[in-house]
Coordinates of N, CA and C in Angstrom, one line a residue:
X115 N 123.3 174.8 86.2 CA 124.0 173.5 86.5 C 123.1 172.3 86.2
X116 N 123.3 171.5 85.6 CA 123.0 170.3 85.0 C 122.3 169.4 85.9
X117 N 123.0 169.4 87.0 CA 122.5 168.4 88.6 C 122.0 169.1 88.9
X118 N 121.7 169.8 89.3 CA 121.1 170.4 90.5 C 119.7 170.8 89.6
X119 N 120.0 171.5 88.1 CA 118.5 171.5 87.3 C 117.1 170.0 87.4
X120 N 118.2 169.3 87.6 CA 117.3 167.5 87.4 C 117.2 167.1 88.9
X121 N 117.2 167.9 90.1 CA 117.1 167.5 91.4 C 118.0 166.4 91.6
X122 N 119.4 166.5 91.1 CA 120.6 165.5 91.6 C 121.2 166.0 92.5
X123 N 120.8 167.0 93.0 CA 121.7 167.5 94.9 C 123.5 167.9 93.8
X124 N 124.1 168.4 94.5 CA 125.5 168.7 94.8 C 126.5 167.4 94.2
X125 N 126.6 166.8 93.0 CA 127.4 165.6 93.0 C 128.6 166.6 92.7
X126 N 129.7 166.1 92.7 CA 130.5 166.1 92.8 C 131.1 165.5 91.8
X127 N 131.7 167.0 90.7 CA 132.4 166.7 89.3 C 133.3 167.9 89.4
X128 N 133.8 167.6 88.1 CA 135.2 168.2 87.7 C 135.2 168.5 86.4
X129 N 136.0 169.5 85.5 CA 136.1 169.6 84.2 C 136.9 168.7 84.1
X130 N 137.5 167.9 82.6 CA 138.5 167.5 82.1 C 139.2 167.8 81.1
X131 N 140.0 169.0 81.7 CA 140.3 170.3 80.1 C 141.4 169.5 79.2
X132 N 141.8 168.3 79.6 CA 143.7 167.8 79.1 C 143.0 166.0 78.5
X133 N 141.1 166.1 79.0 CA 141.1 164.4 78.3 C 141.9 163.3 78.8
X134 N 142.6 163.6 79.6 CA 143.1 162.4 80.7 C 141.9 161.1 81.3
X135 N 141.3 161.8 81.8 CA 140.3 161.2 82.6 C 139.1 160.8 81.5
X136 N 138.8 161.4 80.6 CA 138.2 160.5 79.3 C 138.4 159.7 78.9
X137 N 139.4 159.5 78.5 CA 140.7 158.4 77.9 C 140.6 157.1 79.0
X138 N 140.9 157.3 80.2 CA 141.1 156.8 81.7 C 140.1 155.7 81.2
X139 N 138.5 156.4 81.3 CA 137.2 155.7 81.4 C 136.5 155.3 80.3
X140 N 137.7 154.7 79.4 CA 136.7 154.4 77.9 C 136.8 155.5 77.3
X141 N 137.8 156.5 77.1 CA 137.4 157.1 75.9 C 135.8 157.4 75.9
X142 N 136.0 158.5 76.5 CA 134.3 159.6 77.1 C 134.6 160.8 76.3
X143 N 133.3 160.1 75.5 CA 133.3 162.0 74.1 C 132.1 162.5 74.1
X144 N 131.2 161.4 75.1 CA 129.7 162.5 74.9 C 129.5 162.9 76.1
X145 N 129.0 164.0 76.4 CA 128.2 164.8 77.7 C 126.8 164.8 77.8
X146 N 126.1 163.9 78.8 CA 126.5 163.4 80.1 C 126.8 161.9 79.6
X147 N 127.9 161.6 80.6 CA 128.2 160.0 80.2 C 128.2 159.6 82.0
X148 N 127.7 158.9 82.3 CA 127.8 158.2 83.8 C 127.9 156.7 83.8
X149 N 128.3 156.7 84.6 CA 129.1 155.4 85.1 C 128.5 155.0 86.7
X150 N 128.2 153.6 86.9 CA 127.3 153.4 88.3 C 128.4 152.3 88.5
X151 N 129.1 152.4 89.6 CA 130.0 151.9 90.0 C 129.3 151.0 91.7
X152 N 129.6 149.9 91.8 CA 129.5 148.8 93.0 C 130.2 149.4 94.1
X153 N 129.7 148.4 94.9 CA 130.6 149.0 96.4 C 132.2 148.9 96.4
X154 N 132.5 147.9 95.5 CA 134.0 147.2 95.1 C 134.3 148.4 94.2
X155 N 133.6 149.0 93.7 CA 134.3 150.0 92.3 C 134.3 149.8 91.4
X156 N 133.8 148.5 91.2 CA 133.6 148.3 89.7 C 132.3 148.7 89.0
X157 N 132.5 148.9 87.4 CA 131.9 149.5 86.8 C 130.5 148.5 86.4
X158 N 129.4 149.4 86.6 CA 127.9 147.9 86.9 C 127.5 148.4 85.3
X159 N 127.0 149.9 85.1 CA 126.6 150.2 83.9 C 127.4 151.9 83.4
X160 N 126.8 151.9 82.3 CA 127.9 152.8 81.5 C 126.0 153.7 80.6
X161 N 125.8 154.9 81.3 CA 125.1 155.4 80.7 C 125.5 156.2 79.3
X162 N 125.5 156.3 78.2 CA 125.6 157.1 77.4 C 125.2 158.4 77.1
X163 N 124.6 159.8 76.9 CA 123.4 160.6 76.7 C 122.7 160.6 78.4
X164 N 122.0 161.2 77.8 CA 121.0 161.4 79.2 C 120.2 159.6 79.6
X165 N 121.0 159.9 80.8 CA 120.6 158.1 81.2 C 119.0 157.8 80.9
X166 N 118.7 156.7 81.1 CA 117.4 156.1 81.7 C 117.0 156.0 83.3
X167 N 116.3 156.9 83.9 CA 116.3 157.3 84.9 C 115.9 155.7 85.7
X168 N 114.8 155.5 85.5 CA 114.0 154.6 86.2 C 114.8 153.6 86.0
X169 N 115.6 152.9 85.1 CA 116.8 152.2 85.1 C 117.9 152.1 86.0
X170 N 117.9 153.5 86.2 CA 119.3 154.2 87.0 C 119.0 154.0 88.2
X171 N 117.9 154.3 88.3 CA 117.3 154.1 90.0 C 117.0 152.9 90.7
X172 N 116.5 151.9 89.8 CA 116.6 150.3 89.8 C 117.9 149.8 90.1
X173 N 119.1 149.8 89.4 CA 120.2 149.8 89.6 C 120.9 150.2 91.0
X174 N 120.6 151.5 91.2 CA 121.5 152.3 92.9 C 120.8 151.4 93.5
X175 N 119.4 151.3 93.5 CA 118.3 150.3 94.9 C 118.8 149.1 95.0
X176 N 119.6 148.0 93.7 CA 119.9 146.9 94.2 C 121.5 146.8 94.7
X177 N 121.9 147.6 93.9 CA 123.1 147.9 94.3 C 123.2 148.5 95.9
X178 N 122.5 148.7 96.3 CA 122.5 149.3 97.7 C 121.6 148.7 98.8
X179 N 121.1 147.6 98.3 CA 121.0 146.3 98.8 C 121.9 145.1 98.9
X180 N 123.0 144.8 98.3 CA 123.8 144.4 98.0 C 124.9 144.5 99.1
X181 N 125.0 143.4 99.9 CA 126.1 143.3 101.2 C 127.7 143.5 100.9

């Protein structure tokens, strides 16, 4: 498993066998593609490929400072 090989704990995914949900989010054709979403739900950044970690983590920390 992809998460849990990179010490990301248990997240919580789904296949998308019908491309619905691809389509949904931009038209998603590469694996891994992540998306870091605000407390409102909106979309902050859009990783492509294997994210930039230390970026990603910079990102959650302010975001999770963020009232």
């Amino acid at each position: 498993d992809f998460c849990l090989s990179r010490g990301l704990g248990d997240v919580y995914k789904r296949q998308d066998n019908t491309g619905v949900v691809a389509k949904a989010w931009g038209d998603v054709n590469v694996t891994p593609t992540t998306f870091l979403l605000n407390k409102r739900g909106v979309v902050v950044k859009r990783f492509v490929g294997k994210p930039d970690f230390a970026e990603l983590n910079l990102l959650i920390d302010r975001l999770l400072s963020e009232s």
